[in-house]
Amino acid sequence: MSRFTKIALIGLILFPFAFLLMLSVGRQWPYPAVFPEQWALSNWQLVLGGSEGLGNSVLLSVLLSLSVATLSTGLSFWVSRHIAYHPKREAWLSLAYFPYVFAPVILAACLQFFFIVAGLYGTFGGVLLAQLFITFPYGVIFFSSFWNERLRSMEELVKTLGGSTLQAYAKVLVPVAKGALMTCFFQLFLISWFEYGLTNLIGVGKVPTLTLRVFQYVNEANIFLAALASCLLILPPVALLWLNRAVVFRERIVP
Amino acid sequence: MQQRWAAYGGRSLFVLLSAVPIVAGVSYALLYSLGLTGVMAEGFTLVHWQEILGDAAFWRTLGFSLYVAAVSIGVALGLSLALVLRSPQAYTKGMLSFFIYLPLSIPAIVMAFFIFQLLGKGGWLSRVSHQLGLISALEQFPDWVNDNYGIGIIVAHVIMATPFFTIFFANLYQNERLGEYLHLAATLGANGRQRIFRVAVPVLLRRGLATVFLYFMFVMGSYEIPLLVGSQSVQMVSVRTIQRLQRYNLGDIPEAYAISVAYTVLVAVLLGGLLWYNRKQMGRA
């Protein structure tokens, strides 16, 4: 590939980021101006200043995604072991594909009634539980290929030497699985971070995550704040990518 | 003994978080659509099913969802295969191997907003066209968002799917040692066209079929993008379902649930077909 083609491709890839950043610092953009007439950092100061509730949405999104990712990673790691060593492992695993038959937003629509009955409708806990329904099965599928005979032998060795199940997890399994646990955690964090439809339906707008803010600002025709909220949504994944290079994403895609 | 209980506990939790919500959701939607539950429940009736199955708009919605998914995936596959087969190493080594991952950090709702600001009548391309003298008024710019052909939706999905499939095929190319196969084909006298269309494309598509199919279903059920850049007259299935559920007319709710069940059955059949095909392929291997 020629250097020119490479640079052109990189330019194309960076265009949406530059465009959103441009709008986030713009103030007036009358037609047919190609660029905003005024530039200011005042929109970004709204986040730091705490007005518009954007700062709260950032914190809420971080808290929700961290909770979902931590719970789903931990639970799916533990549960996947019991599935992976079962003689009918494939049949059990096929259950994990169930949630993908539904689009998340349709799943939320069909489960609304149960969330109302349980008093979880429009609450942080309700949104967290609803997101678990799509992230937990993903985690189980992710870890299902992790468990193998070698790990089983290591576990049995710990027990032969007098160790408990807890010690086998703490001293052997978790340290061995550190890389896989981190990758799974980041992927589940992103699934939760990007979620809109299910969060909106189960949260009834009372759990205003950043994705809901983008939609709110678009509806209010406030494109500059919508662009700002978009930048805030994109920043953490880009930072993760920068830190981990492609590791987090690569394992998500490679067959 | 303790281990056995832990295993039971683990598997019970698995069923509780994976299968129970789906079974509960589908059962509730089915019962609602049959008039057996809900505020409008009037006893067993097939009238809601007759209404949606006899409604041309429902079939148009289903057809439109399939069309958007097929065109988006088709274009994205064509682009990504062309990129990978032109320079297989470019996406696994060097600068592009980092930059190609960046578009994956854009959520669907942000992509929809970006497309709206780019392709809309008052969007960036319209402004550039005006400055270049290609149009003299905003109305002259073509309808690329909220249009009946789903152009905005398709462009958004193509932008999201192309980097995904490029990374996927670039890694497959390496893992399957496709370079060596192509070299062998050349040694046996295959020309460039034959190497691409008789060797490379079939190997990549066959190996990546499951991923392509799952992405197809993801596009078919997408919500945020058609919600922002889709048309009101021809809707995708998720948007139609949710809008009917959120209307003030309570009579629309059973129909919305009937659409949910019909869509779930369609996806389950397609997924079953994929699993059957995969098993058959594994049996052959």
Coordinates of C-alpha atoms in Angstrom, one line a residue:
Chain A
M1 CA 0.0 0.0 0.0
S2 CA 1.4 3.4 -1.0
R3 CA 2.1 6.0 1.6
F4 CA -0.5 8.3 0.1
T5 CA -3.2 5.6 0.3
K6 CA -2.2 5.0 4.0
I7 CA -2.4 8.7 4.9
A8 CA -5.7 9.0 3.0
L9 CA -7.2 6.0 4.9
I10 CA -6.0 7.4 8.3
G11 CA -7.5 10.8 7.3
L12 CA -10.8 9.1 6.6
I13 CA -10.7 7.2 9.9
L14 CA -9.9 10.4 11.9
F15 CA -12.5 12.5 10.1
P16 CA -15.5 11.6 12.4
F17 CA -13.4 12.3 15.5
A18 CA -12.2 15.7 14.2
F19 CA -15.8 16.6 13.1
L20 CA -17.3 15.8 16.5
L21 CA -14.5 17.7 18.2
M22 CA -15.0 20.7 16.0
L23 CA -18.8 20.8 16.8
S24 CA -18.1 20.4 20.5
V25 CA -16.1 23.6 20.5
G26 CA -18.4 25.4 18.1
R27 CA -21.1 27.9 19.1
Q28 CA -22.8 29.3 16.0
W29 CA -23.0 27.4 12.7
P30 CA -25.5 29.1 10.3
Y31 CA -26.0 27.6 6.8
P32 CA -24.0 27.5 4.5
A33 CA -20.9 28.0 6.6
V34 CA -18.6 25.0 6.5
F35 CA -17.1 25.6 9.9
P36 CA -18.7 27.2 13.0
E37 CA -18.5 31.0 13.2
Q38 CA -17.4 31.0 16.8
W39 CA -15.1 28.7 18.7
A40 CA -15.1 28.4 22.5
L41 CA -14.3 25.9 25.2
S42 CA -17.4 27.0 27.2
N43 CA -19.2 23.7 26.3
W44 CA -16.3 21.7 27.8
Q45 CA -16.3 23.9 30.9
L46 CA -19.9 22.8 31.5
V47 CA -18.6 19.3 32.2
L48 CA -16.1 20.6 34.7
G49 CA -18.5 23.1 36.2
G50 CA -21.1 20.5 36.8
S51 CA -24.0 22.4 35.1
E52 CA -26.2 20.7 32.5
G53 CA -25.7 17.5 34.6
L54 CA -23.1 16.3 32.1
G55 CA -20.5 15.7 34.8
N56 CA -23.1 13.6 36.7
S57 CA -23.8 11.6 33.6
V58 CA -20.2 10.9 33.1
L59 CA -19.9 9.7 36.7
L60 CA -23.1 7.7 36.4
S61 CA -22.0 6.0 33.2
V62 CA -18.6 5.2 34.7
L63 CA -20.2 3.7 37.8
L64 CA -22.8 1.7 35.8
S65 CA -20.3 0.3 33.3
L66 CA -17.8 -0.5 36.1
S67 CA -20.4 -2.3 38.1
V68 CA -21.8 -4.2 35.1
A69 CA -18.3 -5.2 33.9
T70 CA -17.1 -6.2 37.4
L71 CA -20.2 -8.3 38.2
S72 CA -20.4 -9.9 34.8
T73 CA -16.7 -10.7 34.6
G74 CA -16.6 -12.2 38.1
L75 CA -19.9 -14.2 37.8
S76 CA -19.2 -15.4 34.2
F77 CA -15.7 -16.5 35.2
W78 CA -17.0 -18.6 38.0
V79 CA -20.1 -20.0 36.2
S80 CA -18.2 -20.8 32.9
R81 CA -16.0 -23.2 34.8
H82 CA -19.0 -25.3 35.8
I83 CA -20.4 -25.2 32.3
A84 CA -17.1 -25.9 30.6
Y85 CA -16.4 -29.1 32.7
H86 CA -20.0 -30.4 32.3
P87 CA -20.3 -33.5 30.0
K88 CA -23.0 -31.7 28.0
R89 CA -21.0 -28.6 27.7
E90 CA -22.2 -27.7 24.2
A91 CA -25.9 -28.0 25.1
W92 CA -25.4 -25.7 28.1
L93 CA -23.4 -23.2 26.1
S94 CA -26.2 -22.9 23.5
L95 CA -28.3 -21.3 26.2
A96 CA -25.8 -18.4 26.3
Y97 CA -26.7 -17.5 22.8
F98 CA -30.4 -17.1 23.8
P99 CA -30.1 -13.3 24.5
Y100 CA -28.7 -12.7 21.1
V101 CA -31.9 -13.9 19.5
F102 CA -33.4 -10.7 20.7
A103 CA -32.3 -7.2 19.9
P104 CA -31.4 -5.7 23.3
V105 CA -34.1 -3.0 23.0
I106 CA -36.8 -5.6 22.1
L107 CA -35.6 -7.7 25.1
A108 CA -36.1 -4.7 27.3
A109 CA -39.6 -4.1 25.9
C110 CA -40.6 -7.6 26.6
L111 CA -39.2 -7.5 30.2
Q112 CA -40.6 -4.1 31.1
F113 CA -43.5 -5.7 33.0
F114 CA -41.3 -7.8 35.2
F115 CA -39.1 -4.8 36.1
I116 CA -42.3 -2.9 37.0
V117 CA -43.5 -5.7 39.2
A118 CA -40.1 -6.1 40.9
G119 CA -39.9 -2.3 41.6
L120 CA -36.8 -2.0 39.5
Y121 CA -38.3 0.1 36.7
G122 CA -36.5 3.4 36.4
T123 CA -33.8 2.6 38.9
F124 CA -30.0 2.2 38.7
G125 CA -30.4 -1.4 39.9
G126 CA -32.9 -2.2 37.2
V127 CA -30.7 -0.9 34.4
L128 CA -27.7 -2.8 36.0
L129 CA -29.7 -6.0 36.1
A130 CA -31.0 -5.6 32.5
Q131 CA -27.4 -5.0 31.3
L132 CA -26.3 -8.1 33.1
F133 CA -28.7 -10.1 30.9
I134 CA -26.7 -9.2 27.8
T135 CA -23.2 -9.0 29.3
F136 CA -23.2 -12.1 31.5
P137 CA -23.9 -14.6 28.7
Y138 CA -21.2 -12.9 26.6
G139 CA -18.8 -13.4 29.5
V140 CA -19.7 -17.1 29.7
I141 CA -19.1 -17.6 26.0
F142 CA -15.8 -15.7 26.3
F143 CA -14.5 -17.8 29.2
S144 CA -15.8 -21.2 27.9
S145 CA -12.7 -21.7 25.7
F146 CA -10.4 -20.7 28.7
W147 CA -11.0 -23.8 30.8
N148 CA -9.0 -26.9 29.8
E149 CA -7.5 -30.1 31.1
R150 CA -4.2 -28.3 32.1
L151 CA -6.1 -26.0 34.4
R152 CA -8.1 -28.8 35.8
S153 CA -4.9 -30.7 36.7
M154 CA -3.5 -27.6 38.3
E155 CA -6.6 -27.2 40.4
E156 CA -6.5 -30.9 41.4
L157 CA -2.9 -30.5 42.4
V158 CA -3.7 -27.6 44.8
K159 CA -6.4 -29.8 46.4
T160 CA -4.0 -32.8 46.6
L161 CA -1.6 -30.5 48.4
G162 CA -4.3 -29.6 50.9
G163 CA -5.5 -26.4 49.5
S164 CA -9.2 -25.3 49.5
T165 CA -11.3 -24.3 46.5
L166 CA -10.9 -20.7 47.5
Q167 CA -7.2 -21.0 47.6
A168 CA -7.2 -22.7 44.2
Y169 CA -9.0 -19.7 42.8
A170 CA -7.0 -17.1 44.6
K171 CA -3.5 -18.6 44.1
V172 CA -3.8 -20.4 40.8
L173 CA -6.9 -19.8 38.6
V174 CA -7.2 -16.0 38.9
P175 CA -3.5 -15.3 38.5
V176 CA -3.4 -17.6 35.4
A177 CA -6.5 -16.0 34.0
K178 CA -5.4 -12.4 34.7
G179 CA -5.1 -11.5 31.0
A180 CA -8.4 -13.1 30.0
L181 CA -10.1 -11.4 32.9
M182 CA -8.8 -8.0 31.9
T183 CA -9.8 -8.4 28.3
C184 CA -13.3 -9.7 29.2
F185 CA -13.7 -6.8 31.7
F186 CA -12.9 -4.2 29.1
Q187 CA -15.2 -5.7 26.5
L188 CA -18.1 -5.9 28.9
F189 CA -17.3 -2.3 30.1
L190 CA -17.7 -1.2 26.5
I191 CA -20.9 -3.1 25.8
S192 CA -22.4 -1.4 28.9
W193 CA -20.8 2.0 28.0
F194 CA -22.3 1.9 24.5
E195 CA -25.8 0.7 25.5
Y196 CA -28.7 3.0 24.7
G197 CA -32.1 1.3 23.9
L198 CA -32.2 -1.1 26.8
T199 CA -31.0 1.6 29.3
N200 CA -33.6 4.1 28.0
L201 CA -36.5 1.6 28.3
I202 CA -35.7 0.1 31.7
G203 CA -34.3 3.4 33.1
V204 CA -37.3 5.4 31.7
G205 CA -34.9 8.3 31.3
K206 CA -34.3 8.4 35.1
V207 CA -30.8 6.9 34.7
P208 CA -29.3 9.5 32.4
T209 CA -26.2 7.9 31.1
L210 CA -24.1 9.6 28.4
T211 CA -25.8 7.8 25.5
L212 CA -29.1 9.1 26.7
R213 CA -27.7 12.6 27.0
V214 CA -26.6 12.5 23.3
F215 CA -30.1 11.6 22.3
Q216 CA -31.6 14.2 24.6
Y217 CA -29.4 17.0 23.0
V218 CA -30.2 15.8 19.5
N219 CA -33.9 16.0 20.3
E220 CA -33.4 19.5 21.7
A221 CA -31.5 20.3 18.5
N222 CA -28.5 21.3 20.6
I223 CA -25.9 19.9 18.3
F224 CA -22.9 21.4 20.1
L225 CA -23.8 19.7 23.4
A226 CA -24.7 16.5 21.6
A227 CA -21.2 16.6 20.0
L228 CA -19.6 17.2 23.4
A229 CA -21.5 14.3 25.0
S230 CA -20.4 12.2 21.9
C231 CA -16.8 13.1 22.5
L232 CA -17.1 12.2 26.2
L233 CA -18.5 8.8 25.1
I234 CA -15.7 8.1 22.7
L235 CA -12.9 9.3 24.9
P236 CA -12.7 6.2 27.3
P237 CA -12.6 3.6 24.6
V238 CA -10.0 5.6 22.6
A239 CA -8.0 5.9 25.8
L240 CA -8.3 2.2 26.4
L241 CA -7.2 1.6 22.9
W242 CA -4.2 3.9 23.3
L243 CA -3.2 2.2 26.5
N244 CA -3.7 -1.4 25.4
R245 CA -2.9 -0.8 21.7
A246 CA -5.3 -3.3 20.1
V247 CA -5.4 -6.0 22.7
V248 CA -8.8 -5.3 24.1
F249 CA -10.4 -5.2 20.6
R250 CA -8.3 -7.8 18.9
E251 CA -9.5 -10.7 21.0
R252 CA -13.0 -9.5 20.5
I253 CA -12.8 -10.0 16.8
V254 CA -10.2 -12.7 16.1
P255 CA -12.0 -16.0 15.6
Chain B
M1 CA -20.3 -32.5 48.3
Q2 CA -19.5 -28.8 48.6
Q3 CA -18.2 -28.8 45.0
R4 CA -21.4 -30.5 43.7
W5 CA -23.5 -27.7 45.3
A6 CA -21.2 -25.1 43.9
A7 CA -21.7 -26.6 40.4
Y8 CA -25.5 -26.7 40.8
G9 CA -25.4 -23.1 42.1
G10 CA -23.3 -22.0 39.1
R11 CA -25.5 -23.7 36.5
S12 CA -28.6 -22.4 38.2
L13 CA -27.3 -18.8 38.1
F14 CA -26.4 -19.4 34.4
V15 CA -30.0 -20.4 33.6
L16 CA -31.4 -17.6 35.7
L17 CA -29.4 -14.9 33.9
S18 CA -29.3 -16.3 30.4
A19 CA -32.4 -18.3 29.6
V20 CA -35.0 -17.2 32.1
P21 CA -35.2 -13.6 31.0
I22 CA -35.6 -14.6 27.4
V23 CA -38.2 -17.3 28.1
A24 CA -40.1 -14.9 30.4
G25 CA -39.9 -12.1 27.9
V26 CA -41.1 -14.1 24.9
S27 CA -43.8 -15.8 27.0
Y28 CA -45.1 -12.5 28.2
A29 CA -45.1 -11.0 24.7
L30 CA -46.8 -14.1 23.3
L31 CA -49.5 -14.0 26.0
Y32 CA -50.0 -10.3 25.6
S33 CA -50.4 -10.7 21.8
L34 CA -52.9 -13.5 22.3
G35 CA -55.0 -11.3 24.6
L36 CA -54.3 -13.4 27.7
T37 CA -52.5 -10.8 29.8
G38 CA -52.2 -7.0 30.0
V39 CA -54.5 -4.1 30.6
M40 CA -56.5 -4.8 27.4
A41 CA -56.7 -8.6 28.0
E42 CA -60.1 -9.8 26.6
G43 CA -59.4 -13.5 26.6
F44 CA -57.8 -15.7 23.9
T45 CA -57.9 -14.0 20.5
L46 CA -55.9 -14.2 17.3
V47 CA -57.1 -10.8 16.2
H48 CA -53.8 -9.0 16.9
W49 CA -51.9 -11.7 14.9
Q50 CA -54.3 -11.5 12.1
E51 CA -53.9 -7.7 12.1
I52 CA -50.1 -7.7 11.9
L53 CA -49.9 -10.6 9.5
G54 CA -52.4 -9.0 7.2
D55 CA -50.8 -5.6 7.5
A56 CA -48.6 -4.7 4.5
A57 CA -46.7 -2.2 6.7
F58 CA -45.5 -5.1 9.0
W59 CA -44.1 -7.1 6.0
R60 CA -42.6 -3.8 4.6
T61 CA -40.8 -3.3 8.0
L62 CA -39.5 -6.9 8.0
G63 CA -38.4 -6.6 4.4
F64 CA -36.8 -3.2 5.0
S65 CA -34.8 -4.5 8.0
L66 CA -33.6 -7.4 5.8
Y67 CA -32.8 -5.0 2.9
V68 CA -30.8 -2.6 5.2
A69 CA -28.9 -5.5 6.8
A70 CA -28.2 -7.2 3.4
V71 CA -27.0 -4.0 1.6
S72 CA -25.0 -2.8 4.6
I73 CA -23.2 -6.1 5.1
G74 CA -22.8 -6.6 1.4
V75 CA -21.1 -3.2 0.9
A76 CA -19.0 -3.6 4.1
L77 CA -17.8 -7.1 3.0
G78 CA -16.9 -5.9 -0.4
L79 CA -14.9 -2.9 0.9
S80 CA -13.1 -4.9 3.7
L81 CA -12.2 -7.8 1.4
A82 CA -10.9 -5.3 -1.2
L83 CA -8.8 -3.5 1.5
V84 CA -7.4 -6.7 3.0
L85 CA -6.7 -8.5 -0.3
R86 CA -4.9 -5.4 -1.7
S87 CA -2.6 -5.1 1.3
P88 CA -2.9 -8.1 3.8
Q89 CA -0.1 -7.0 6.1
A90 CA -1.2 -3.3 6.4
Y91 CA -3.7 -4.0 9.1
T92 CA -1.7 -6.2 11.3
K93 CA 1.6 -4.2 11.2
G94 CA 2.5 -0.6 11.2
M95 CA 0.4 2.6 11.7
L96 CA -2.8 1.3 10.2
S97 CA -2.9 -1.6 12.6
F98 CA -3.6 1.0 15.3
F99 CA -5.8 3.4 13.4
I100 CA -8.1 0.8 12.0
Y101 CA -9.3 0.0 15.5
L102 CA -10.4 3.6 16.2
P103 CA -13.8 3.5 14.5
L104 CA -14.8 0.6 16.8
S105 CA -14.8 3.1 19.7
I106 CA -17.7 5.0 18.2
P107 CA -21.1 3.9 19.7
A108 CA -24.1 3.5 17.4
I109 CA -25.8 6.6 18.8
V110 CA -22.8 8.8 18.1
M111 CA -22.4 7.3 14.6
A112 CA -26.1 8.2 14.0
F113 CA -25.6 11.7 15.2
F114 CA -22.4 12.1 13.0
I115 CA -24.3 10.8 9.9
F116 CA -27.1 13.2 10.6
Q117 CA -24.7 16.1 10.8
L118 CA -22.8 14.9 7.7
L119 CA -25.5 13.8 5.3
G120 CA -28.5 15.8 6.4
K121 CA -30.0 18.7 4.3
G122 CA -28.3 21.2 6.6
G123 CA -25.3 18.9 7.1
W124 CA -21.6 19.4 6.4
L125 CA -21.7 17.8 2.8
S126 CA -24.6 20.1 1.9
R127 CA -22.7 23.1 3.1
V128 CA -19.5 22.0 1.2
S129 CA -21.7 21.5 -1.9
H130 CA -23.1 25.0 -1.5
Q131 CA -19.7 26.5 -1.2
L132 CA -18.5 24.7 -4.3
G133 CA -21.5 26.0 -6.2
L134 CA -23.0 22.5 -6.7
I135 CA -26.3 23.6 -5.1
S136 CA -27.7 27.1 -4.5
A137 CA -30.2 26.2 -1.7
L138 CA -30.5 23.7 1.1
E139 CA -33.5 22.0 -0.4
Q140 CA -31.5 21.0 -3.5
F141 CA -29.4 18.7 -1.5
P142 CA -30.6 15.1 -1.9
D143 CA -32.5 13.3 0.9
W144 CA -29.8 11.1 2.4
V145 CA -31.1 10.9 5.9
N146 CA -34.7 10.1 7.0
D147 CA -35.2 8.8 3.5
N148 CA -37.3 5.8 2.3
Y149 CA -34.2 4.0 0.9
G150 CA -32.4 4.0 4.2
I151 CA -29.3 5.6 2.7
G152 CA -28.3 7.2 6.0
I153 CA -28.8 4.0 8.0
I154 CA -26.8 2.0 5.4
V155 CA -23.9 4.5 5.3
A156 CA -23.7 4.5 9.2
H157 CA -23.6 0.7 9.3
V158 CA -21.1 0.5 6.5
I159 CA -18.8 2.9 8.3
M160 CA -19.1 0.8 11.5
A161 CA -18.9 -2.6 9.9
T162 CA -16.0 -2.0 7.4
P163 CA -13.2 -1.6 10.0
F164 CA -14.6 -4.5 11.9
F165 CA -14.5 -6.9 8.9
T166 CA -11.2 -5.5 7.8
I167 CA -9.6 -6.4 11.1
F168 CA -11.4 -9.7 11.1
F169 CA -10.3 -10.7 7.6
A170 CA -6.8 -9.4 8.1
N171 CA -6.4 -11.7 11.1
L172 CA -8.1 -14.6 9.3
Y173 CA -5.7 -14.1 6.4
Q174 CA -2.8 -14.6 8.7
N175 CA -4.4 -17.4 10.8
E176 CA -5.4 -19.4 7.7
R177 CA -2.0 -18.8 6.1
L178 CA -3.9 -17.6 3.0
G179 CA -0.7 -16.1 1.6
E180 CA 0.8 -19.6 1.2
Y181 CA -2.4 -20.9 -0.5
L182 CA -2.3 -18.0 -2.9
H183 CA 1.3 -18.6 -3.7
L184 CA 0.5 -22.3 -4.3
A185 CA -2.3 -21.3 -6.6
A186 CA 0.0 -19.0 -8.6
T187 CA 2.6 -21.8 -8.9
L188 CA -0.2 -24.0 -10.3
G189 CA -0.9 -21.4 -12.9
A190 CA -3.8 -19.4 -11.5
N191 CA -4.0 -15.8 -12.6
G192 CA -4.6 -12.8 -10.3
R193 CA -8.4 -12.9 -10.7
Q194 CA -8.6 -16.6 -10.1
R195 CA -6.5 -16.3 -7.0
I196 CA -8.8 -13.7 -5.6
F197 CA -12.2 -15.1 -6.6
R198 CA -11.5 -18.9 -6.5
V199 CA -9.2 -19.0 -3.5
A200 CA -9.0 -16.0 -1.2
V201 CA -12.7 -14.8 -1.1
P202 CA -14.2 -18.3 -0.7
V203 CA -11.8 -19.2 2.1
L204 CA -12.3 -15.9 4.0
L205 CA -16.1 -15.9 3.6
R206 CA -16.6 -19.6 4.5
R207 CA -14.4 -19.3 7.6
G208 CA -16.0 -16.0 8.6
L209 CA -19.6 -17.0 7.9
A210 CA -20.8 -17.2 11.5
T211 CA -19.4 -13.8 12.4
V212 CA -20.8 -12.2 9.2
F213 CA -24.2 -13.8 10.0
L214 CA -24.2 -12.6 13.6
Y215 CA -23.3 -9.0 12.4
F216 CA -26.2 -9.3 9.9
M217 CA -28.6 -10.0 12.7
F218 CA -27.1 -7.2 14.8
V219 CA -27.8 -4.7 11.9
M220 CA -31.3 -6.1 11.4
G221 CA -32.2 -5.5 15.0
S222 CA -30.4 -2.2 15.3
Y223 CA -32.3 0.6 17.0
E224 CA -30.3 3.8 17.6
I225 CA -29.2 4.4 14.0
P226 CA -32.6 4.0 12.3
L227 CA -34.2 5.9 15.2
L228 CA -32.1 9.0 14.4
V229 CA -31.5 8.8 10.6
G230 CA -34.4 6.5 9.5
S231 CA -37.6 7.4 7.9
Q232 CA -41.0 7.5 9.7
S233 CA -42.8 5.9 6.7
V234 CA -40.6 2.9 6.4
Q235 CA -39.2 1.8 9.7
M236 CA -36.9 -0.9 10.9
V237 CA -38.3 -3.6 13.2
S238 CA -36.9 -2.4 16.5
V239 CA -38.0 1.2 15.9
R240 CA -41.5 0.1 14.9
T241 CA -41.9 -2.1 17.9
I242 CA -40.8 0.4 20.4
Q243 CA -42.8 3.3 18.9
R244 CA -46.0 1.2 19.0
L245 CA -45.3 0.2 22.6
Q246 CA -44.8 3.9 23.6
R247 CA -47.9 5.3 21.9
Y248 CA -50.8 6.4 23.9
N249 CA -53.1 4.0 22.1
L250 CA -53.2 0.9 24.4
G251 CA -54.6 -1.1 21.4
D252 CA -51.2 -0.9 19.7
I253 CA -49.4 -2.7 22.6
P254 CA -50.6 -6.3 21.7
E255 CA -49.5 -5.7 18.1
A256 CA -46.1 -4.4 19.3
Y257 CA -45.7 -7.6 21.3
A258 CA -46.8 -9.7 18.3
I259 CA -44.2 -8.0 16.2
S260 CA -41.6 -8.8 18.9
V261 CA -42.5 -12.5 18.9
A262 CA -42.6 -12.7 15.1
Y263 CA -39.2 -11.1 14.8
T264 CA -37.8 -13.4 17.5
V265 CA -39.1 -16.5 15.7
L266 CA -37.5 -15.2 12.4
V267 CA -34.1 -14.6 14.1
A268 CA -34.3 -18.0 15.9
V269 CA -35.0 -19.8 12.6
L270 CA -32.1 -18.0 11.0
L271 CA -29.8 -18.7 14.0
G272 CA -30.9 -22.4 13.9
G273 CA -30.1 -22.5 10.2
L274 CA -26.6 -21.2 11.0
L275 CA -26.0 -23.7 13.8
W276 CA -27.2 -26.5 11.5
Y277 CA -24.9 -25.4 8.7
N278 CA -21.9 -25.0 11.0
R279 CA -22.5 -28.5 12.4
K280 CA -22.7 -29.9 8.9
Q281 CA -19.5 -28.2 7.9
M282 CA -17.8 -29.5 11.1
G283 CA -19.1 -33.0 10.2
R284 CA -17.5 -32.7 6.8
A285 CA -14.2 -31.5 8.2

